[in-house]
Amino acid sequence: MTENFDRAPGAGRARMKPTSPGLADVGDGDAKFVFNQREPLRQPRTSPPLTENITNSIEVIGADSRTPSKPHQQGIDKRTPASQEKNLDSLVKTSILSVNAAEFYPSSFHTYQEPVSEDISCGYGHEPSLAELVEEFLSHLNASPGSFETEIEYIANMLNSWVTTEETLQELVELIYTQSTAIPNFSYTGARLCNFLSHNLTFNSPSGNFRQLLLKRCQTEYEQRDVAVTGDQATQKRFHAYVLFLGELYLRLELKSAKGPPSRAEILLTALGELMNSLFSHPEDGNLICAVKLLKLTGSVLEDAWKERRKSDMDQLVKRIKNIVVDAKCSRDVKQMLLQLLELRSSNWGRVHAAAAAEATPDNDPNYFMNEPTFYTADGTPFTAADPDYSEKYQEILDREDDYFPEDCEENGNESSFYDEDEMDPEIEEAFEKFCLESERKRRQ
């Protein structure tokens, strides 16, 4: 069987012509069997007509200008129909490509851009809002209250450029009030800021200027005093912050007068008296502590103002405090604070008159030598300027100093005569020599 088997590639599968002698011995049936075993021939791959190539190339260019055309699509037959030529002309007219372009960028190419820093102070990034600007100013003043005098004019100029409508003025008042009552220990600086803006903010709305709108905002909180003193802890905390801010505002806010010196707002004097009545009407620890802080802050000024108007409001408040100390169920620490407040008021709020201070002598003032330094004798006995032998003992100290410091000591403090610069302690000299030798060895390495 293997003798007639041809191992050559394609052996026995070559196409033979019908007239081939090799088929002479094969029958018709066998010949049909041989040809039926082969697969049918495929249709030849012929190129499409030239007109179809041109149409496809136009569609390809319109779809994506970056796709290179095939070699057989680059040529245009002179026998192109007129409709195809019109399509080519319209394509050239509507194309956005230019042969004069310096560089070509694909549509998917993105140029790198430096990230933009949103530094407000340098003018980059988005423009800050009024709320951000005020918050930045107040945070700066809260962190550096000593810079108020140097920064306040700049702050006022910036706010004058922003506040040009009634809405921005209302927003400014609300922002300053909120921050002054929310930031701990900022009520003093906030009141100073309000006083400066009340005189230097140029815009005035039909509903009022900065000071009038600020007082209206404070009145809104004042009307809720009876509800706030009995509210929850958060409500009382906000109300206490408002009371202390109003006290600072009464001390700092100045009303200019054409006839005399600036005066304080009369309406705030009345409001503070009513607020303290509300606090003492509900003698809880938080309310009493707030009232004590307010009276320590404004007690002397309030009493002077009421005395000028021949009112006894301070005496009435003192009576209420005494009754609270006796009857109220507050903590012992709060009662101690109230007793200290009464003692402070009995001493005229700690004020010392200038005339009494000028007439003070060692005989009539036991604290005359309170701030004098304390000296010590040779045996360690302390003495001050109040000691009868002060002059003699102090002279002894001066004599000891003269004995200790020689006369050849220079006045500029140069005591080179005490020490010989050429002499050195043996241990220090030995350590210094070791250091020099070790340094030299390391340098040579």
XYZ file of N, CA, C and O in Angstrom, residues 287-377:
364
model
N -26.537 81.323 85.059
C -27.028 82.697 85.006
C -26.326 83.590 86.035
O -26.004 84.747 85.753
N -26.077 83.059 87.224
C -25.417 83.853 88.255
C -23.957 84.136 87.897
O -23.449 85.238 88.135
N -23.283 83.158 87.336
C -21.896 83.378 86.924
C -21.818 84.450 85.840
O -20.928 85.316 85.850
N -22.760 84.416 84.904
C -22.798 85.438 83.850
C -23.043 86.820 84.442
O -22.412 87.806 84.034
N -23.946 86.919 85.419
C -24.229 88.216 86.050
C -23.010 88.738 86.811
O -22.715 89.944 86.781
N -22.267 87.841 87.474
C -21.066 88.256 88.193
C -20.015 88.788 87.219
O -19.383 89.829 87.451
N -19.812 88.092 86.112
C -18.842 88.553 85.114
C -19.240 89.908 84.540
O -18.386 90.783 84.338
N -20.536 90.093 84.301
C -20.996 91.355 83.740
C -20.792 92.510 84.719
O -20.363 93.603 84.325
N -21.075 92.275 85.998
C -20.909 93.345 86.984
C -19.436 93.641 87.251
O -19.069 94.795 87.498
N -18.582 92.634 87.233
C -17.156 92.907 87.360
C -16.640 93.723 86.174
O -15.716 94.524 86.326
N -17.245 93.519 85.024
C -16.814 94.228 83.823
C -17.341 95.654 83.775
O -16.593 96.598 83.460
N -18.600 95.827 84.101
C -19.245 97.130 83.892
C -19.804 97.740 85.171
O -20.466 98.782 85.095
N -19.592 97.129 86.337
C -20.255 97.596 87.562
C -19.953 99.040 87.898
O -20.872 99.829 88.187
N -18.682 99.437 87.840
C -18.334 100.815 88.207
C -18.932 101.822 87.237
O -19.450 102.872 87.643
N -18.909 101.513 85.937
C -19.455 102.442 84.931
C -20.973 102.523 85.052
O -21.560 103.618 84.951
N -21.617 101.389 85.267
C -23.072 101.402 85.410
C -23.509 102.189 86.641
O -24.465 102.977 86.585
N -22.823 101.987 87.757
C -23.206 102.709 88.967
C -23.013 104.217 88.811
O -23.860 105.008 89.266
N -21.914 104.631 88.161
C -21.695 106.062 87.934
C -22.780 106.642 87.031
O -23.286 107.754 87.266
N -23.145 105.889 85.992
C -24.184 106.388 85.076
C -25.528 106.486 85.777
O -26.288 107.450 85.561
N -25.860 105.506 86.620
C -27.144 105.571 87.333
C -27.148 106.684 88.388
O -28.173 107.327 88.615
N -26.008 106.904 89.018
C -25.952 107.985 89.992
C -26.112 109.346 89.323
O -26.727 110.263 89.910
N -25.565 109.497 88.128
C -25.743 110.766 87.419
C -27.211 111.016 87.098
O -27.646 112.176 87.046
N -27.949 109.970 86.886
C -29.378 110.102 86.585
C -30.227 109.977 87.854
O -31.455 109.869 87.755
N -29.572 109.908 88.983
C -30.250 109.825 90.280
C -31.149 108.591 90.363
O -32.297 108.654 90.795
N -30.578 107.489 89.942
C -31.272 106.207 90.012
C -30.553 105.307 91.000
O -29.333 105.387 91.175
N -31.313 104.440 91.636
C -30.759 103.507 92.626
C -30.771 102.067 92.110
O -31.012 101.126 92.870
N -30.532 101.908 90.831
C -30.579 100.561 90.247
C -29.500 99.653 90.830
O -29.742 98.451 91.062
N -28.314 100.184 91.084
C -27.245 99.352 91.628
C -27.565 98.906 93.046
O -27.274 97.748 93.427
N -28.144 99.745 93.842
C -28.537 99.346 95.194
C -29.576 98.234 95.170
O -29.533 97.302 95.999
N -30.487 98.297 94.242
C -31.485 97.240 94.121
C -30.847 95.914 93.697
O -31.230 94.848 94.185
N -29.857 95.984 92.804
C -29.170 94.765 92.402
C -28.387 94.158 93.562
O -28.352 92.930 93.723
N -27.800 94.994 94.386
C -27.054 94.493 95.536
C -27.990 93.790 96.511
O -27.645 92.734 97.084
N -29.174 94.327 96.738
C -30.149 93.668 97.607
C -30.553 92.303 97.061
O -30.681 91.325 97.821
N -30.753 92.212 95.765
C -31.122 90.927 95.172
C -29.990 89.914 95.323
O -30.226 88.720 95.559
N -28.762 90.384 95.201
C -27.626 89.469 95.352
C -27.550 88.941 96.782
O -27.296 87.742 97.014
N -27.777 89.800 97.754
C -27.748 89.355 99.147
C -28.847 88.336 99.433
O -28.623 87.351 100.159
N -30.018 88.552 98.876
C -31.096 87.580 99.064
C -30.777 86.244 98.410
O -31.111 85.174 98.940
N -30.119 86.280 97.272
C -29.755 85.040 96.583
C -28.726 84.268 97.397
O -28.782 83.031 97.507
N -27.774 84.982 97.989
C -26.757 84.309 98.803
C -27.392 83.582 99.991
O -26.962 82.493 100.397
N -28.456 84.155 100.522
C -29.100 83.563 101.707
C -30.077 82.464 101.322
O -30.096 81.374 101.938
N -30.892 82.688 100.305
C -32.023 81.801 100.025
C -31.821 80.886 98.813
O -32.393 79.789 98.778
N -31.072 81.296 97.835
C -30.998 80.532 96.581
C -30.280 79.206 96.782
O -29.381 79.081 97.633
N -30.670 78.203 95.993
C -30.066 76.876 96.062
C -28.979 76.727 94.996
O -29.011 75.815 94.174
N -28.064 77.638 95.003
C -26.947 77.568 94.072
C -25.755 76.897 94.758
O -25.761 76.662 95.973
N -24.740 76.608 93.997
C -23.574 75.920 94.553
C -22.790 76.835 95.490
O -22.925 78.062 95.449
N -21.961 76.222 96.314
C -21.186 77.000 97.267
C -20.170 77.896 96.572
O -19.904 79.015 97.020
N -19.603 77.429 95.466
C -18.630 78.244 94.743
C -19.280 79.494 94.159
O -18.688 80.581 94.177
N -20.506 79.362 93.654
C -21.201 80.518 93.097
C -21.546 81.507 94.201
O -21.437 82.733 94.020
N -21.952 81.001 95.367
C -22.217 81.917 96.487
C -20.957 82.663 96.901
O -21.001 83.845 97.249
N -19.815 81.965 96.860
C -18.561 82.628 97.180
C -18.249 83.722 96.166
O -17.743 84.801 96.531
N -18.547 83.481 94.898
C -18.346 84.510 93.878
C -19.234 85.721 94.132
O -18.802 86.874 93.963
N -20.476 85.484 94.558
C -21.381 86.596 94.854
C -20.898 87.406 96.053
O -20.980 88.646 96.056
N -20.379 86.723 97.082
C -19.852 87.438 98.244
C -18.628 88.285 97.863
O -18.466 89.416 98.337
N -17.777 87.750 97.018
C -16.622 88.528 96.550
C -17.060 89.726 95.719
O -16.434 90.794 95.779
N -18.144 89.572 94.971
C -18.665 90.700 94.207
C -19.190 91.795 95.130
O -18.959 92.995 94.889
N -19.880 91.408 96.181
C -20.352 92.404 97.145
C -19.190 93.119 97.824
O -19.239 94.330 98.073
N -18.125 92.368 98.128
C -16.948 92.992 98.719
C -16.286 93.959 97.750
O -15.796 95.034 98.143
N -16.249 93.594 96.482
C -15.679 94.488 95.470
C -16.483 95.778 95.353
O -15.919 96.866 95.229
N -17.782 95.659 95.412
C -18.610 96.857 95.307
C -18.455 97.753 96.542
O -18.469 98.987 96.446
N -18.287 97.137 97.720
C -18.103 97.938 98.932
C -16.790 98.708 98.917
O -16.653 99.735 99.595
N -15.805 98.239 98.164
C -14.527 98.947 98.025
C -14.515 99.869 96.818
O -13.435 100.182 96.301
N -15.707 100.309 96.387
C -15.848 101.215 95.239
C -15.289 100.583 93.972
O -14.622 101.236 93.165
N -15.568 99.284 93.812
C -15.175 98.517 92.635
C -13.655 98.491 92.437
O -13.142 98.401 91.327
N -12.931 98.585 93.562
C -11.468 98.500 93.504
C -10.771 99.737 93.002
O -9.556 99.707 92.737
N -11.487 100.827 92.885
C -10.873 102.059 92.368
C -10.198 102.829 93.506
O -10.720 102.911 94.618
N -9.041 103.393 93.220
C -8.288 104.211 94.157
C -8.245 105.621 93.591
O -7.809 105.828 92.453
N -8.703 106.585 94.345
C -8.723 107.963 93.875
C -7.314 108.527 93.827
O -6.463 108.213 94.653
N -7.061 109.382 92.886
C -5.722 109.942 92.686
C -5.297 110.819 93.848
O -4.133 110.847 94.250
N -6.233 111.557 94.452
C -5.884 112.442 95.568
C -5.394 111.642 96.759
O -4.417 111.990 97.423
N -6.061 110.549 97.064
C -5.639 109.724 98.194
C -4.282 109.104 97.937
O -3.454 108.974 98.847
N -4.001 108.729 96.700
C -2.705 108.136 96.383
C -1.599 109.168 96.496
O -0.470 108.856 96.902
N -1.876 110.424 96.151
C -0.844 111.460 96.224
C -0.494 111.790 97.675
O 0.634 112.158 97.981
N -1.441 111.662 98.581
C -1.215 112.015 99.983
C -0.716 110.848 100.815
O -0.553 110.974 102.025
N -0.486 109.704 100.219
C -0.054 108.527 100.972
C 1.376 108.717 101.473
O 2.257 109.182 100.753
N 1.613 108.329 102.713
C 2.930 108.403 103.360
C 3.169 107.104 104.105
O 2.242 106.329 104.349
N 4.423 106.837 104.529
C 4.676 105.618 105.304
C 3.908 105.569 106.617
O 3.691 104.478 107.164
N 3.469 106.716 107.097
C 2.757 106.744 108.378
C 1.276 106.395 108.237
O 0.701 105.726 109.103
N 0.631 106.852 107.126
C -0.812 106.637 106.986
C -1.171 105.508 106.013
O -2.340 105.197 105.852
N -0.195 104.938 105.333
C -0.479 103.869 104.365
C 0.383 102.668 104.695
O 1.600 102.690 104.515
N -0.221 101.562 105.203
C 0.591 100.389 105.559
C 1.191 99.696 104.341
O 2.133 98.917 104.477
N 0.623 99.965 103.159
C 1.136 99.337 101.944
C 2.096 100.252 101.186
O 2.338 100.059 99.996
N 2.605 101.243 101.866
C 3.453 102.219 101.186
C 4.703 101.559 100.605
O 5.146 101.877 99.514
N 5.284 100.614 101.373
C 6.508 99.946 100.931
C 6.221 98.550 100.358
O 7.114 97.705 100.335
N 5.013 98.317 99.912
C 4.652 96.967 99.487
C 5.436 96.551 98.243
O 5.813 95.378 98.094
N 5.712 97.462 97.343
C 6.397 97.132 96.097
C 7.901 97.361 96.168
O 8.585 97.291 95.154
N 8.421 97.663 97.353
C 9.861 97.876 97.496
C 10.592 96.536 97.485
O 10.076 95.523 97.956
N 11.826 96.484 96.970
C 12.584 95.218 96.960
C 13.055 94.841 98.343
O 13.149 95.663 99.256
N 13.386 93.567 98.512
C 13.885 93.022 99.774
C 15.383 92.764 99.650
O 15.834 92.156 98.661
N 16.147 93.223 100.651
C 17.593 93.023 100.681
C 17.938 92.108 101.843
O 17.121 91.865 102.746
N 19.199 91.631 101.845
C 19.662 90.713 102.876
C 21.029 91.175 103.376
O 21.904 91.570 102.585
N 21.198 91.110 104.696
C 22.473 91.466 105.303
C 23.475 90.319 105.136
O 23.153 89.283 104.529
